[in-house]
PDB file of C-alpha atoms in Angstrom:
ATOM      1  CA  MET A   1     233.201  36.288  92.295  1.00 84.00           C
ATOM      2  CA  MET A   2     234.425  34.180  89.436  1.00 89.00           C
ATOM      3  CA  ALA A   3     238.025  32.655  89.501  1.00 90.00           C
ATOM      4  CA  SER A   4     239.327  35.105  86.954  1.00 92.00           C
ATOM      5  CA  THR A   5     238.210  38.074  88.972  1.00 93.00           C
ATOM      6  CA  HIS A   6     239.516  36.488  92.344  1.00 94.00           C
ATOM      7  CA  ILE A   7     243.137  36.251  90.870  1.00 94.00           C
ATOM      8  CA  ALA A   8     242.761  39.609  89.393  1.00 95.00           C
ATOM      9  CA  PHE A   9     241.531  41.235  92.610  1.00 95.00           C
ATOM     10  CA  ALA A  10     244.381  39.384  94.880  1.00 95.00           C
ATOM     11  CA  SER A  11     247.055  40.453  92.124  1.00 94.00           C
ATOM     12  CA  LEU A  12     245.938  44.034  92.689  1.00 94.00           C
ATOM     13  CA  MET A  13     245.617  43.489  96.489  1.00 93.00           C
ATOM     14  CA  MET A  14     249.202  42.199  96.444  1.00 93.00           C
ATOM     15  CA  VAL A  15     250.577  45.023  94.703  1.00 91.00           C
ATOM     16  CA  ALA A  16     248.501  47.650  96.744  1.00 89.00           C
ATOM     17  CA  CYS A  17     249.770  46.092 100.199  1.00 88.00           C
ATOM     18  CA  SER A  18     253.110  46.083  98.892  1.00 87.00           C
ATOM     19  CA  VAL A  19     253.327  49.636  98.196  1.00 82.00           C
ATOM     20  CA  ALA A  20     251.208  50.824 101.122  1.00 80.00           C
ATOM     21  CA  ILE A  21     252.662  48.532 104.062  1.00 80.00           C
ATOM     22  CA  LEU A  22     256.305  47.893 102.690  1.00 81.00           C
ATOM     23  CA  GLN A  23     256.470  50.797 100.424  1.00 81.00           C
ATOM     24  CA  ARG A  24     258.359  49.084  97.625  1.00 82.00           C
ATOM     25  CA  MET A  25     256.956  47.182  94.451  1.00 79.00           C
ATOM     26  CA  PRO A  26     256.156  43.906  94.906  1.00 82.00           C
ATOM     27  CA  GLN A  27     258.120  41.322  92.903  1.00 83.00           C
ATOM     28  CA  VAL A  28     256.550  39.691  89.912  1.00 83.00           C
ATOM     29  CA  HIS A  29     256.413  36.306  91.670  1.00 88.00           C
ATOM     30  CA  GLU A  30     254.646  37.533  94.661  1.00 90.00           C
ATOM     31  CA  VAL A  31     251.993  38.929  92.552  1.00 90.00           C
ATOM     32  CA  ALA A  32     251.692  35.376  90.744  1.00 92.00           C
ATOM     33  CA  ILE A  33     251.477  33.633  94.122  1.00 93.00           C
ATOM     34  CA  ALA A  34     248.985  36.089  95.383  1.00 94.00           C
ATOM     35  CA  GLY A  35     246.958  35.656  92.418  1.00 93.00           C
ATOM     36  CA  ALA A  36     246.843  31.968  92.973  1.00 93.00           C
ATOM     37  CA  ALA A  37     246.246  32.160  96.628  1.00 93.00           C
ATOM     38  CA  GLY A  38     243.268  34.212  95.771  1.00 94.00           C
ATOM     39  CA  LEU A  39     241.723  30.902  94.543  1.00 92.00           C
ATOM     40  CA  LEU A  40     242.599  28.682  97.707  1.00 92.00           C
ATOM     41  CA  PRO A  41     239.399  29.360  99.720  1.00 92.00           C
ATOM     42  CA  ASP A  42     237.282  27.907  97.239  1.00 90.00           C
ATOM     43  CA  LEU A  43     238.861  24.237  97.894  1.00 88.00           C
ATOM     44  CA  ASP A  44     235.735  23.530  99.548  1.00 88.00           C
ATOM     45  CA  HIS A  45     234.002  23.326  96.441  1.00 88.00           C
ATOM     46  CA  PRO A  46     235.020  20.318  94.363  1.00 86.00           C
ATOM     47  CA  LYS A  47     234.320  21.952  90.915  1.00 87.00           C
ATOM     48  CA  SER A  48     236.294  24.801  91.634  1.00 86.00           C
ATOM     49  CA  THR A  49     239.538  25.425  89.967  1.00 84.00           C
ATOM     50  CA  PHE A  50     241.789  23.921  92.899  1.00 79.00           C
ATOM     51  CA  GLY A  51     239.091  21.616  93.720  1.00 80.00           C
ATOM     52  CA  ARG A  52     239.360  19.854  90.355  1.00 86.00           C
ATOM     53  CA  ILE A  53     243.154  19.732  90.740  1.00 86.00           C
ATOM     54  CA  VAL A  54     243.156  17.970  94.316  1.00 86.00           C
ATOM     55  CA  PRO A  55     239.646  16.306  94.551  1.00 84.00           C
ATOM     56  CA  TYR A  56     240.997  14.290  97.275  1.00 83.00           C
ATOM     57  CA  ILE A  57     241.163  17.324  99.651  1.00 85.00           C
ATOM     58  CA  SER A  58     238.319  19.127  98.099  1.00 85.00           C
ATOM     59  CA  THR A  59     235.771  16.529  98.343  1.00 87.00           C
ATOM     60  CA  PRO A  60     236.173  15.817 101.989  1.00 85.00           C
ATOM     61  CA  ILE A  61     236.163  19.546 102.972  1.00 86.00           C
ATOM     62  CA  ALA A  62     233.009  20.282 101.050  1.00 85.00           C
ATOM     63  CA  ALA A  63     231.521  17.099 102.706  1.00 85.00           C
ATOM     64  CA  VAL A  64     231.965  18.333 106.239  1.00 85.00           C
ATOM     65  CA  PHE A  65     231.773  22.254 105.937  1.00 83.00           C
ATOM     66  CA  GLY A  66     230.276  22.829 102.616  1.00 79.00           C
ATOM     67  CA  HIS A  67     230.860  25.726 100.296  1.00 79.00           C
ATOM     68  CA  ARG A  68     231.537  29.063 101.709  1.00 83.00           C
ATOM     69  CA  GLY A  69     232.049  27.768 105.050  1.00 84.00           C
ATOM     70  CA  PHE A  70     235.361  27.141 107.284  1.00 87.00           C
ATOM     71  CA  THR A  71     237.599  28.026 104.321  1.00 90.00           C
ATOM     72  CA  HIS A  72     236.045  31.411 103.916  1.00 91.00           C
ATOM     73  CA  SER A  73     236.310  32.698 107.706  1.00 92.00           C
ATOM     74  CA  LEU A  74     238.654  34.674 109.681  1.00 94.00           C
ATOM     75  CA  LEU A  75     239.609  31.714 111.684  1.00 93.00           C
ATOM     76  CA  MET A  76     240.989  29.959 108.562  1.00 92.00           C
ATOM     77  CA  VAL A  77     243.136  32.967 107.838  1.00 93.00           C
ATOM     78  CA  ALA A  78     244.494  32.918 111.359  1.00 93.00           C
ATOM     79  CA  VAL A  79     244.809  29.251 111.038  1.00 92.00           C
ATOM     80  CA  ILE A  80     247.031  29.707 107.614  1.00 90.00           C
ATOM     81  CA  ILE A  81     249.043  32.669 109.040  1.00 90.00           C
ATOM     82  CA  TRP A  82     249.852  30.320 112.177  1.00 91.00           C
ATOM     83  CA  LEU A  83     250.826  27.415 109.912  1.00 88.00           C
ATOM     84  CA  LEU A  84     253.020  29.715 107.748  1.00 87.00           C
ATOM     85  CA  LEU A  85     254.837  31.418 110.442  1.00 86.00           C
ATOM     86  CA  THR A  86     255.374  27.950 112.211  1.00 85.00           C
ATOM     87  CA  GLN A  87     256.834  26.496 109.383  1.00 79.00           C
ATOM     88  CA  ARG A  88     258.633  29.229 107.704  1.00 71.00           C
ATOM     89  CA  GLU A  89     262.006  28.459 109.022  1.00 70.00           C
ATOM     90  CA  GLN A  90     261.950  25.033 107.272  1.00 69.00           C
ATOM     91  CA  GLN A  91     259.910  25.901 104.242  1.00 70.00           C
ATOM     92  CA  ASN A  92     260.758  29.894 103.613  1.00 73.00           C
ATOM     93  CA  TRP A  93     257.039  30.120 102.424  1.00 78.00           C
ATOM     94  CA  PRO A  94     256.052  33.534 100.911  1.00 84.00           C
ATOM     95  CA  VAL A  95     253.962  34.740 103.888  1.00 87.00           C
ATOM     96  CA  LEU A  96     252.461  37.712 102.757  1.00 89.00           C
ATOM     97  CA  PRO A  97     251.416  36.848  99.143  1.00 91.00           C
ATOM     98  CA  LEU A  98     249.716  33.776 100.424  1.00 92.00           C
ATOM     99  CA  VAL A  99     247.949  35.564 103.245  1.00 93.00           C
ATOM    100  CA  VAL A 100     246.815  38.617 100.824  1.00 93.00           C
ATOM    101  CA  GLY A 101     245.559  36.412  98.316  1.00 94.00           C
ATOM    102  CA  TYR A 102     243.763  34.229 100.624  1.00 94.00           C
ATOM    103  CA  PHE A 103     242.146  37.284 102.456  1.00 94.00           C
ATOM    104  CA  SER A 104     241.381  38.841  99.111  1.00 95.00           C
ATOM    105  CA  HIS A 105     238.938  36.016  98.122  1.00 94.00           C
ATOM    106  CA  ILE A 106     236.990  36.190 101.242  1.00 95.00           C
ATOM    107  CA  ILE A 107     236.740  40.305 100.773  1.00 94.00           C
ATOM    108  CA  GLY A 108     236.012  39.351  97.150  1.00 93.00           C
ATOM    109  CA  ASP A 109     233.154  37.033  97.956  1.00 92.00           C
ATOM    110  CA  MET A 110     231.932  39.441 100.894  1.00 93.00           C
ATOM    111  CA  LEU A 111     231.067  41.790  98.151  1.00 93.00           C
ATOM    112  CA  THR A 112     228.651  39.563  96.601  1.00 92.00           C
ATOM    113  CA  PRO A 113     224.976  38.604  97.985  1.00 92.00           C
ATOM    114  CA  SER A 114     225.781  35.187  98.947  1.00 89.00           C
ATOM    115  CA  GLY A 115     228.506  36.708 101.668  1.00 90.00           C
ATOM    116  CA  VAL A 116     230.755  34.767 103.865  1.00 92.00           C
ATOM    117  CA  PRO A 117     230.863  33.338 107.286  1.00 91.00           C
ATOM    118  CA  LEU A 118     233.540  35.536 108.711  1.00 89.00           C
ATOM    119  CA  LEU A 119     232.833  34.484 112.341  1.00 91.00           C
ATOM    120  CA  TRP A 120     232.651  30.791 111.646  1.00 89.00           C
ATOM    121  CA  PRO A 121     231.530  28.592 113.509  1.00 85.00           C
ATOM    122  CA  ILE A 122     228.848  31.021 113.907  1.00 88.00           C
ATOM    123  CA  ARG A 123     226.980  30.691 110.674  1.00 86.00           C
ATOM    124  CA  GLN A 124     225.719  34.032 109.861  1.00 92.00           C
ATOM    125  CA  LYS A 125     227.017  35.340 106.547  1.00 91.00           C
ATOM    126  CA  PHE A 126     228.297  38.737 105.956  1.00 91.00           C
ATOM    127  CA  SER A 127     227.645  40.377 102.864  1.00 91.00           C
ATOM    128  CA  LEU A 128     227.994  44.084 101.433  1.00 92.00           C
ATOM    129  CA  ASN A 129     225.973  42.671  98.398  1.00 89.00           C
ATOM    130  CA  LEU A 130     227.422  45.466  95.945  1.00 89.00           C
ATOM    131  CA  PHE A 131     227.182  43.085  92.710  1.00 89.00           C
ATOM    132  CA  LYS A 132     226.045  39.570  91.384  1.00 89.00           C
ATOM    133  CA  ALA A 133     228.972  37.124  90.557  1.00 86.00           C
ATOM    134  CA  ASP A 134     229.648  36.874  86.729  1.00 85.00           C
ATOM    135  CA  GLY A 135     227.577  40.414  86.373  1.00 89.00           C
ATOM    136  CA  ALA A 136     228.733  43.313  84.390  1.00 91.00           C
ATOM    137  CA  ILE A 137     229.831  44.975  87.549  1.00 92.00           C
ATOM    138  CA  GLU A 138     232.200  42.176  88.118  1.00 92.00           C
ATOM    139  CA  ARG A 139     233.436  42.292  84.662  1.00 92.00           C
ATOM    140  CA  VAL A 140     234.151  46.101  85.076  1.00 93.00           C
ATOM    141  CA  ILE A 141     236.143  45.121  88.402  1.00 93.00           C
ATOM    142  CA  TYR A 142     237.906  42.421  86.802  1.00 93.00           C
ATOM    143  CA  ARG A 143     239.304  44.687  83.902  1.00 94.00           C
ATOM    144  CA  ALA A 144     240.020  47.442  86.423  1.00 93.00           C
ATOM    145  CA  CYS A 145     242.141  45.051  88.627  1.00 94.00           C
ATOM    146  CA  TRP A 146     244.393  44.229  85.688  1.00 93.00           C
ATOM    147  CA  LEU A 147     244.680  47.923  84.850  1.00 92.00           C
ATOM    148  CA  GLY A 148     245.683  48.597  88.363  1.00 89.00           C
ATOM    149  CA  VAL A 149     248.329  45.997  88.423  1.00 89.00           C
ATOM    150  CA  GLY A 150     249.508  47.140  84.803  1.00 86.00           C
ATOM    151  CA  TYR A 151     249.867  50.543  85.817  1.00 83.00           C
ATOM    152  CA  PHE A 152     252.081  49.641  88.916  1.00 80.00           C
ATOM    153  CA  LEU A 153     254.265  47.234  86.952  1.00 75.00           C
ATOM    154  CA  TRP A 154     254.716  49.910  84.366  1.00 75.00           C
ATOM    155  CA  VAL A 155     255.864  52.070  87.214  1.00 74.00           C
ATOM    156  CA  ALA A 156     258.233  49.510  88.759  1.00 69.00           C
ATOM    157  CA  MET A 157     259.697  48.907  85.100  1.00 66.00           C
ATOM    158  CA  GLN A 158     260.707  52.848  85.289  1.00 65.00           C
ATOM    159  CA  ARG A 159     257.918  53.638  83.229  1.00 59.00           C
ATOM    160  CA  PRO A 160     258.983  52.226  79.955  1.00 54.00           C
ATOM    161  CA  GLY A 161     258.252  54.426  76.612  1.00 57.00           C
ATOM    162  CA  ASP A 162     258.684  57.611  78.676  1.00 58.00           C
ATOM    163  CA  ALA A 163     261.546  58.092  76.054  1.00 60.00           C
ATOM    164  CA  TRP A 164     259.000  58.757  73.248  1.00 56.00           C
ATOM    165  CA  ILE A 165     255.915  59.709  75.345  1.00 61.00           C
ATOM    166  CA  GLN A 166     257.627  62.858  76.933  1.00 67.00           C
ATOM    167  CA  PRO A 167     258.562  64.371  73.517  1.00 72.00           C
ATOM    168  CA  LEU A 168     255.139  63.742  72.143  1.00 68.00           C
ATOM    169  CA  GLN A 169     253.404  65.213  75.411  1.00 71.00           C
ATOM    170  CA  ALA A 170     255.630  68.321  74.681  1.00 77.00           C
ATOM    171  CA  SER A 171     254.781  68.465  71.140  1.00 79.00           C
ATOM    172  CA  LEU A 172     250.966  68.375  72.082  1.00 78.00           C
ATOM    173  CA  GLN A 173     251.128  70.965  74.924  1.00 82.00           C
ATOM    174  CA  SER A 174     252.963  73.227  72.603  1.00 85.00           C
ATOM    175  CA  TRP A 175     250.347  72.687  69.846  1.00 83.00           C
ATOM    176  CA  LEU A 176     247.682  73.340  72.478  1.00 84.00           C
ATOM    177  CA  TRP A 177     249.140  76.635  73.217  1.00 85.00           C
ATOM    178  CA  GLN A 178     249.449  77.844  69.979  1.00 85.00           C
ATOM    179  CA  ALA A 179     245.704  76.887  69.042  1.00 82.00           C
ATOM    180  CA  ILE A 180     244.820  78.737  72.298  1.00 84.00           C
ATOM    181  CA  ASN A 181     246.779  81.805  71.366  1.00 83.00           C
ATOM    182  CA  HIS A 182     245.510  81.916  67.898  1.00 80.00           C
ATOM    183  CA  SER A 183     241.681  81.542  68.991  1.00 81.00           C
ATOM    184  CA  ARG A 184     242.542  84.401  71.431  1.00 81.00           C
ATOM    185  CA  VAL A 185     243.832  86.446  68.771  1.00 81.00           C
ATOM    186  CA  MET A 186     241.007  85.516  66.359  1.00 81.00           C
ATOM    187  CA  LEU A 187     238.365  86.238  69.191  1.00 80.00           C
ATOM    188  CA  VAL A 188     239.816  89.819  69.853  1.00 81.00           C
ATOM    189  CA  GLN A 189     239.393  90.483  66.190  1.00 82.00           C
ATOM    190  CA  LEU A 190     235.898  89.327  66.074  1.00 78.00           C
ATOM    191  CA  VAL A 191     235.139  91.455  69.172  1.00 79.00           C
ATOM    192  CA  GLN A 192     236.714  94.632  67.658  1.00 80.00           C
ATOM    193  CA  THR A 193     234.960  94.158  64.194  1.00 79.00           C
ATOM    194  CA  LEU A 194     231.895  93.894  65.951  1.00 77.00           C
ATOM    195  CA  ALA A 195     232.357  96.948  68.029  1.00 78.00           C
ATOM    196  CA  ALA A 196     233.279  98.993  64.852  1.00 76.00           C
ATOM    197  CA  ALA A 197     230.011  98.038  62.913  1.00 64.00           C
TER     198      ALA A 197
END
């Protein structure tokens, strides 16, 4: 997946996890943190978004593990969860958004042909091979993710616009019923005319 799709996918996963698990709408900052965390596994690539920001971290990781190595594994997710939980009292890290964002990246890369070494240090890569990175399907997924995030934010803000959408919807329904009734009357008249001929 491309960086922009990772951000969109991570944001949607944060919204989905918050609604499904916590049964509440996420805070906007949680969605933003998850979106940013969706780029973290690519620290193992010096030319990635985060890799260019912190090349002094990215370059050594890339030299030791290579791209889509240790940072794209379940072991790394476990290490991150452990670090966040052990440091939470001192730092008050937003654990769920960081973990959801990070893990969403691994899921996203697993959908592409390149796959990810989920069980690192075992080098076997797991791939569902559903679409190629930066292809037409990924662009559809990118847009669909943002539509999903937008929908949930719209719901979280008590559906702004309902004040003018509902009267418009009522008017359209009324017009539709009138058109159906008129068509029914016209159809009855047509049948009667044909029967009388």
